[in-house]
Short mmCIF file of N, CA and C in Angstrom, two decimals:
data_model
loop_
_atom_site.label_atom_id
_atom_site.label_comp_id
_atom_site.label_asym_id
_atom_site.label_seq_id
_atom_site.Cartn_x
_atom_site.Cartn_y
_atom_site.Cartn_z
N UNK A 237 -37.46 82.23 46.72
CA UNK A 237 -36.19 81.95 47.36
C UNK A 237 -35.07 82.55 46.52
N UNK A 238 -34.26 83.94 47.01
CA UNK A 238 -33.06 83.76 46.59
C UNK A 238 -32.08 82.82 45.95
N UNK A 239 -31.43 83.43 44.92
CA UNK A 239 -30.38 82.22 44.33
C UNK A 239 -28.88 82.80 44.35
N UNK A 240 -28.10 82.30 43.93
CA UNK A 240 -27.08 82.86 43.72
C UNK A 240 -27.02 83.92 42.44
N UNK A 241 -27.88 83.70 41.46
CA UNK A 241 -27.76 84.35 40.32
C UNK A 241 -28.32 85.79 40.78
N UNK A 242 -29.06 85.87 42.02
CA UNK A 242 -30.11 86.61 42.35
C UNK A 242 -29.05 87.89 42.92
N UNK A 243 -27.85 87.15 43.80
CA UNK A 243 -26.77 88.12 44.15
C UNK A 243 -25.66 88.34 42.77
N UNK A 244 -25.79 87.51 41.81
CA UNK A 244 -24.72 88.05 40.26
C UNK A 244 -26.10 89.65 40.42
N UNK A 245 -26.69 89.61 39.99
CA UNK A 245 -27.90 90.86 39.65
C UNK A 245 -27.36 91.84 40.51
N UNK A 246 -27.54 91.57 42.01
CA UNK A 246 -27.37 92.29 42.68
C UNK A 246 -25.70 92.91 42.96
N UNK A 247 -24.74 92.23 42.40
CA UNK A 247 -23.63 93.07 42.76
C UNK A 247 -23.06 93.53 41.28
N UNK A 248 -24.27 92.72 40.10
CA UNK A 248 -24.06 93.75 39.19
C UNK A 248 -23.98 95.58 38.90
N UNK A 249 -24.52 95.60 39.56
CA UNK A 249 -24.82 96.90 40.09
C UNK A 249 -23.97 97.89 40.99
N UNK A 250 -22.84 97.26 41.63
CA UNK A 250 -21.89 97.90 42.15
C UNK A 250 -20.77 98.30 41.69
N UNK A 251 -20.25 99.47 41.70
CA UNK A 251 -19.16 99.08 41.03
C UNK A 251 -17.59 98.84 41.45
N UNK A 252 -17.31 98.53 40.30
CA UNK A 252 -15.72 97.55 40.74
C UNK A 252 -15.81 95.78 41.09
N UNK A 253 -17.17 95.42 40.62
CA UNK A 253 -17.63 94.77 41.53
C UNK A 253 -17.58 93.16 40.26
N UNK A 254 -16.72 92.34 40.93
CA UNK A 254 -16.52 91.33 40.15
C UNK A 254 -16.57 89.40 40.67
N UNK A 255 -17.11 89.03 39.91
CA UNK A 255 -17.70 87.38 40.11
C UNK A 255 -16.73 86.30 39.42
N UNK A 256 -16.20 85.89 40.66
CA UNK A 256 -15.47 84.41 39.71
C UNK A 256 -15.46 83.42 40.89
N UNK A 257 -15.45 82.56 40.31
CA UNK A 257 -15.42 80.72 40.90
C UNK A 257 -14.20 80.90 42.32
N UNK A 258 -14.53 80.40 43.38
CA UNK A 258 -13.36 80.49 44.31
C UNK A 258 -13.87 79.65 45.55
N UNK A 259 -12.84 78.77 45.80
CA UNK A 259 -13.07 77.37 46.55
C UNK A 259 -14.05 76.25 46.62
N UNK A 260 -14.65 76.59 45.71
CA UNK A 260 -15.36 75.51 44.65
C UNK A 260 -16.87 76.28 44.52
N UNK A 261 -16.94 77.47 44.90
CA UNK A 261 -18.47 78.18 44.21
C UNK A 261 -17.76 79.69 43.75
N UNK A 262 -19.12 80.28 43.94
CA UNK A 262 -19.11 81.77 43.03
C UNK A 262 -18.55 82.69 44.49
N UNK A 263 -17.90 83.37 44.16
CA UNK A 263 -17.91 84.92 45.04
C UNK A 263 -17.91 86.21 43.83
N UNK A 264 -18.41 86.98 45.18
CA UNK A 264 -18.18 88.52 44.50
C UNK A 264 -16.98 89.10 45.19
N UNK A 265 -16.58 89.94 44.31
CA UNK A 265 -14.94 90.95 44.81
C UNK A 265 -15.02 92.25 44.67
N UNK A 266 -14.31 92.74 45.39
CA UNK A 266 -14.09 94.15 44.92
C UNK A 266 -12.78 94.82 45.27
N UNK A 267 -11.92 95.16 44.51
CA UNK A 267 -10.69 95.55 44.30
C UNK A 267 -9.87 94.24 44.42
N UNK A 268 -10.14 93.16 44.12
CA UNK A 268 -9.80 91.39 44.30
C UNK A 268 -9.58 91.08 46.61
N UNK A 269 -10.98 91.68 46.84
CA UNK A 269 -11.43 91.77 48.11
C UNK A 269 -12.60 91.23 48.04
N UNK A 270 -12.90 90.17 48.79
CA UNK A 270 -14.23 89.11 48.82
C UNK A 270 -15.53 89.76 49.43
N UNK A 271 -16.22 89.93 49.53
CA UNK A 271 -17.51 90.76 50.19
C UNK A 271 -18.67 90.01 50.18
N UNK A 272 -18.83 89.04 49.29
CA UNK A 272 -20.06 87.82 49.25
C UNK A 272 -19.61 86.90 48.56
N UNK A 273 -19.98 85.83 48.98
CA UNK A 273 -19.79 84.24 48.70
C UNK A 273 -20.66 83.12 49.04
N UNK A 274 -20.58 81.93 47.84
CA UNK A 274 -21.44 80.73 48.28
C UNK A 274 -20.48 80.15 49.21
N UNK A 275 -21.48 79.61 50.58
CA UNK A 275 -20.44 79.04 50.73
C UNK A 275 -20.50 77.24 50.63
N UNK A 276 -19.25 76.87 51.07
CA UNK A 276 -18.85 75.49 50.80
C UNK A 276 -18.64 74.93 51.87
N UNK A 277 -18.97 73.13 52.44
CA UNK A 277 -19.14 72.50 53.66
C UNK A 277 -17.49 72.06 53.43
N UNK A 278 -16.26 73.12 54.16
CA UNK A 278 -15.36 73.03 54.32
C UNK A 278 -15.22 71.89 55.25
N UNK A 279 -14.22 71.01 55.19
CA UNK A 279 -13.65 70.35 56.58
C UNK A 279 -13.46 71.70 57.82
N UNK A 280 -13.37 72.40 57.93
CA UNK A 280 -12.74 73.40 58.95
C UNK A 280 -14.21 73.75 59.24
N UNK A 281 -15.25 73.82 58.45
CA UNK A 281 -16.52 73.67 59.36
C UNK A 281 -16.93 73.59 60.78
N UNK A 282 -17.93 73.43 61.29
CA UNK A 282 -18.14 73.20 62.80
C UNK A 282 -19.17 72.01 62.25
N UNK A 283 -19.28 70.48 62.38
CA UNK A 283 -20.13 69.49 61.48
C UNK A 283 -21.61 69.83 61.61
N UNK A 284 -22.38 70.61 62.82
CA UNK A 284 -23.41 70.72 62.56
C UNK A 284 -23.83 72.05 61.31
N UNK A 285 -23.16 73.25 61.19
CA UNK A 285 -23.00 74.20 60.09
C UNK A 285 -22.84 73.48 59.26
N UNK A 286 -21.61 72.53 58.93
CA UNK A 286 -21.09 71.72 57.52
C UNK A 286 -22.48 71.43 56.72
N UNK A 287 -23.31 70.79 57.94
CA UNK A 287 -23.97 69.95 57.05
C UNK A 287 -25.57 70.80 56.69
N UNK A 288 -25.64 72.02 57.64
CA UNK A 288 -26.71 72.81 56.50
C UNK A 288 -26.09 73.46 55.57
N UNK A 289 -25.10 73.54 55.10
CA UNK A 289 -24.36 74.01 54.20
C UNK A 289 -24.35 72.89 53.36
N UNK A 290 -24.17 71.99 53.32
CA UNK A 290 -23.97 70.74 52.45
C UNK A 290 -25.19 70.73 51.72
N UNK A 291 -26.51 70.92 52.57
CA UNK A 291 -27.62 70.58 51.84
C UNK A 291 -28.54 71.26 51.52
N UNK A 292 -28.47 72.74 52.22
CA UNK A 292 -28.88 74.13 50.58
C UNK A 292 -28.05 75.11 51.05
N UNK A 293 -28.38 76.01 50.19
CA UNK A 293 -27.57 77.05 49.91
C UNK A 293 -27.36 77.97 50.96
N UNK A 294 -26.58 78.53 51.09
CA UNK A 294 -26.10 79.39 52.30
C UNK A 294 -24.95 80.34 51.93
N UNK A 295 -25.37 81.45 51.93
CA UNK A 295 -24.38 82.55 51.93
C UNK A 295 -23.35 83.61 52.61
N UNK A 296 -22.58 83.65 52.44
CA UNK A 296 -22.09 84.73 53.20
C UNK A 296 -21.37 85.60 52.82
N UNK A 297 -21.45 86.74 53.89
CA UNK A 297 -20.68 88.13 53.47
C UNK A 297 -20.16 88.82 54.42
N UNK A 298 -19.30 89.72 54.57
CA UNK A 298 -18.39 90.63 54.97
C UNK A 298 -19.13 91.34 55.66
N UNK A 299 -18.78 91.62 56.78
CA UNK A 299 -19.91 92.60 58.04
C UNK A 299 -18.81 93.64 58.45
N UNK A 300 -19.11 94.94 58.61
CA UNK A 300 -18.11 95.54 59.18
C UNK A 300 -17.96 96.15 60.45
N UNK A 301 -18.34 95.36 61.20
CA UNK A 301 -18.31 94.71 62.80
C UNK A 301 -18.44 93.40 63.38
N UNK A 302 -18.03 92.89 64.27
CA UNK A 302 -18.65 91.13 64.48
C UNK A 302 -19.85 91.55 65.67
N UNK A 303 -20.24 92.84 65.93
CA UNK A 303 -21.43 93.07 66.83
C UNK A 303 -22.66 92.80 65.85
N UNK A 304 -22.15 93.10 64.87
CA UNK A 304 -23.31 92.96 63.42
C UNK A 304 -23.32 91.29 63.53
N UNK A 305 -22.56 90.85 63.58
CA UNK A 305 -22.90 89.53 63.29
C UNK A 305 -23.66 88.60 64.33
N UNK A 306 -23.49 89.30 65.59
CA UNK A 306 -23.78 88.60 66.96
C UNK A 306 -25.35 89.23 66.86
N UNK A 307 -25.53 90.07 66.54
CA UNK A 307 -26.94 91.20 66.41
C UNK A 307 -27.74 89.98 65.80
N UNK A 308 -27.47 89.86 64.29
CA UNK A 308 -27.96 89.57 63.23
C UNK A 308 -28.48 87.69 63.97
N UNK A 309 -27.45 87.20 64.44
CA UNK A 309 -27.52 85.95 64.67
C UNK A 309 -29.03 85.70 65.86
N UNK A 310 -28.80 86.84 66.85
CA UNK A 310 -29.48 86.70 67.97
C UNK A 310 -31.19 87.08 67.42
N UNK A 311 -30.95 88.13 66.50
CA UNK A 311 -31.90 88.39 65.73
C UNK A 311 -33.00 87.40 64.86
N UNK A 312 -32.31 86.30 64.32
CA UNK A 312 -32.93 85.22 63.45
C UNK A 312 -32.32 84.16 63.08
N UNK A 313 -32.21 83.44 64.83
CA UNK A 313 -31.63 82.21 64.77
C UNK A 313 -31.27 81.43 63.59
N UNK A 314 -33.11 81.25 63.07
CA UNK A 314 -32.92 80.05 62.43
C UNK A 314 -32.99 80.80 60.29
N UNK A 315 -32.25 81.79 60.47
CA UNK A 315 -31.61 82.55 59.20
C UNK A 315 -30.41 82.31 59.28
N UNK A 316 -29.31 82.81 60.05
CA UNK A 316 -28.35 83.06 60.57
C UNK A 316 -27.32 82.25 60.75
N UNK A 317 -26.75 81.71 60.18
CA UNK A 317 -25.65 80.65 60.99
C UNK A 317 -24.90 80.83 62.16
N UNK A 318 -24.54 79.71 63.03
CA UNK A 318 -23.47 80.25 63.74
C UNK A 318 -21.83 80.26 63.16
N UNK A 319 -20.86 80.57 63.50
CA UNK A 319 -19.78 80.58 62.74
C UNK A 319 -19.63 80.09 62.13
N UNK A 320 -19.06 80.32 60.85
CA UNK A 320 -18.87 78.92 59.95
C UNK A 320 -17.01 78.68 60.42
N UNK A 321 -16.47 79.47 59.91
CA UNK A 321 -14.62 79.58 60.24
C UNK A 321 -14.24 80.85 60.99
N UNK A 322 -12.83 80.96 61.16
CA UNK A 322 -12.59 82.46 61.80
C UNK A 322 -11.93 83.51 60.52
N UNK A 323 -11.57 82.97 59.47
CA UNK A 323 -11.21 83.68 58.34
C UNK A 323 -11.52 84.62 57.84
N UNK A 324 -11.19 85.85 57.89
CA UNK A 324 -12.45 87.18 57.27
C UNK A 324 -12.74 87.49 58.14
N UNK A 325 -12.92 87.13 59.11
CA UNK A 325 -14.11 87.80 60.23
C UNK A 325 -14.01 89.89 59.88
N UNK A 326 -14.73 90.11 60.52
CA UNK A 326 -16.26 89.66 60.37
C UNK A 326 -16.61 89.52 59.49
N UNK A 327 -18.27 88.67 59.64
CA UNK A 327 -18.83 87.78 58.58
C UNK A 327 -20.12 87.23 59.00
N UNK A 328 -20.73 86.90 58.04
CA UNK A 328 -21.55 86.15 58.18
C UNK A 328 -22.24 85.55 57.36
N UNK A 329 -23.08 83.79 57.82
CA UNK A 329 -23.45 83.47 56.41
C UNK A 329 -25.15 83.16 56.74
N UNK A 330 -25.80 83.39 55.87
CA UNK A 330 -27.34 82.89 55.94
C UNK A 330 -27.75 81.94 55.02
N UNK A 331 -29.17 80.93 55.71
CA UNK A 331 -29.79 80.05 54.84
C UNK A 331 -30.71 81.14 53.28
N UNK A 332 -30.31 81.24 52.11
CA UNK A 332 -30.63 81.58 51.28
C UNK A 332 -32.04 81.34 51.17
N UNK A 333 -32.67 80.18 51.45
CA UNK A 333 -34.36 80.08 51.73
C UNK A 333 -35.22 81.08 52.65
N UNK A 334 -34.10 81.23 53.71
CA UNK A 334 -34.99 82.10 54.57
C UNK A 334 -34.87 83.49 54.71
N UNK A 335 -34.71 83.95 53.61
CA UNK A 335 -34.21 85.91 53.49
C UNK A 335 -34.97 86.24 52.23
N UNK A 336 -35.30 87.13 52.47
CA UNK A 336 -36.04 87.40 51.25
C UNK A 336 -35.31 88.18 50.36
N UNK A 337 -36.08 89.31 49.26
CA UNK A 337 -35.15 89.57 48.45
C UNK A 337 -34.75 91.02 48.65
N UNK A 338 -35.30 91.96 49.73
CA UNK A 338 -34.73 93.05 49.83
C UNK A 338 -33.70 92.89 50.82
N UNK A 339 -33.91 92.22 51.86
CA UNK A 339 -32.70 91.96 53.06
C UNK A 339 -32.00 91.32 52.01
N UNK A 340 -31.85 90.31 51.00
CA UNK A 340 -30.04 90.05 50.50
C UNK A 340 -29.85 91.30 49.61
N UNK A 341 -30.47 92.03 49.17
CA UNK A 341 -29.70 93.14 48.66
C UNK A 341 -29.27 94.22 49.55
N UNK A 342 -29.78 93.96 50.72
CA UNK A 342 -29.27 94.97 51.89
C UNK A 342 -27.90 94.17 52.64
N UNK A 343 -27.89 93.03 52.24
CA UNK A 343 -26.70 92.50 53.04
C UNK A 343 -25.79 92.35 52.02
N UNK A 344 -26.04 92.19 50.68
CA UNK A 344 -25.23 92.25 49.63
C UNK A 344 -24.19 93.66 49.70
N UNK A 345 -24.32 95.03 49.22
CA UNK A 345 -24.65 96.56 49.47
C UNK A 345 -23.61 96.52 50.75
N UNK A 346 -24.03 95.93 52.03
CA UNK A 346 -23.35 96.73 52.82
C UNK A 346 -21.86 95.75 53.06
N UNK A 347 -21.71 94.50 52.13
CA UNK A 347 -20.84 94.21 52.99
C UNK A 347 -20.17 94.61 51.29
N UNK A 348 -20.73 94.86 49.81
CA UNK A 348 -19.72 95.30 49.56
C UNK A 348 -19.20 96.62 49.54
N UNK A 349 -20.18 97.68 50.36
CA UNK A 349 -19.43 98.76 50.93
C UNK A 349 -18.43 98.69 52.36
N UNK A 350 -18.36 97.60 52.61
CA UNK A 350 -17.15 97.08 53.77
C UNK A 350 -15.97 96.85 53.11
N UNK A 351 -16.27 96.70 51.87
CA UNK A 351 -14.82 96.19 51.11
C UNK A 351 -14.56 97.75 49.91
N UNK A 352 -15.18 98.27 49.83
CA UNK A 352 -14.69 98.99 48.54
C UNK A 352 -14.20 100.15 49.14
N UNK A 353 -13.53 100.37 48.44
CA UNK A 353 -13.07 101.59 48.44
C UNK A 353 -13.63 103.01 48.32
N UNK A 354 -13.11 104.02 49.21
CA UNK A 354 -13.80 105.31 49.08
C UNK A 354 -13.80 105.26 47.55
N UNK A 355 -13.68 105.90 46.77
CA UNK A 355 -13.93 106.50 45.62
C UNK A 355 -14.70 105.57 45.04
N UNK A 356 -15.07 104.60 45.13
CA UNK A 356 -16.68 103.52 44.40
C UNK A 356 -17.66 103.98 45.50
N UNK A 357 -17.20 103.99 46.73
CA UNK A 357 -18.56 103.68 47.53
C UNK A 357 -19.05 105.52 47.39
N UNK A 358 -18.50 106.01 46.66
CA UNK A 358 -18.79 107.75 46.67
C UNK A 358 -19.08 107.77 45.18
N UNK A 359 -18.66 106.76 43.70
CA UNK A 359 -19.52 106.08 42.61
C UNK A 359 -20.94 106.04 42.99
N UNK A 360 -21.26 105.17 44.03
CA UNK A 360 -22.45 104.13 44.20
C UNK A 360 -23.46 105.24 44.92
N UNK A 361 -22.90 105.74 45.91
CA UNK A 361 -23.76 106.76 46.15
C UNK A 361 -24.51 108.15 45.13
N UNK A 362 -23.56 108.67 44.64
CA UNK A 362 -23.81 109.62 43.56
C UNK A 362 -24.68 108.84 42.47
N UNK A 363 -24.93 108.10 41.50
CA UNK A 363 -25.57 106.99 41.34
C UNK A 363 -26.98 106.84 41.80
N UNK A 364 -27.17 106.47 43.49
CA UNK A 364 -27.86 106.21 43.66
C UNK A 364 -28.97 107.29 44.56
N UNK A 365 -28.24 108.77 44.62
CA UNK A 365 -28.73 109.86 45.11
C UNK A 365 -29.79 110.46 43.84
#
């Protein structure tokens, strides 16, 4: 099972790419732009989301479409959350139990190439060519 430490690893690796405490868990940033996050059983929740969120871990990240997110959802119900808020959109968050470990580094990757900037995401490539 994925952890959170499992995405510190994974956005170690990006660059520009930075981790601090924000609304009471960890996110990742890039250019002080959010791209992955734990998330937290906000009041602004929907109470049935709140409360698988309340009781394991669940992540989310930056999609750069909401067709991605409707895809992804229709794709693996019971991975997938349905909305958590409208903030950020697009977005999306998953049960951390049920993803394994190459899909969160593939969902890690693309949503923080949704946030970075040309000249990292042309870093990351060169890098990784």
């Amino acid at each position: 099972m994925p952890t959170l430490d499992d995405v510190s690893a994974i956005a170690a690796g990006l660059p520009g790419s930075e981790e601090r405490s924000s609304g009471g868990g960890r996110a990742w940033f890039v250019r002080n732009k959010p791209y992955a996050w734990e998330c937290v059983p906000y009041p602004s929740i929907p109470e049935p989301v709140r409360q698988i969120v309340a009781t394991e871990l669940c992540i989310g990240v930056k999609l750069a479409d909401p067709l991605d997110a409707l895809a992804l959802r229709e794709m693996a119900p019971d991975v997938f959350l349905p909305q958590t808020t409208t903030w950020g959109e697009p977005k999306i968050a998953f049960r951390a139990a049920s993803i394994d470990a190459d899909h969160l580094a593939e969902l890690v990757a693309e949503a923080w190439r949704v946030q970075a900037p040309r000249y990292l995401r042309r870093e990351f490539d060169d890098r990784t060519a």
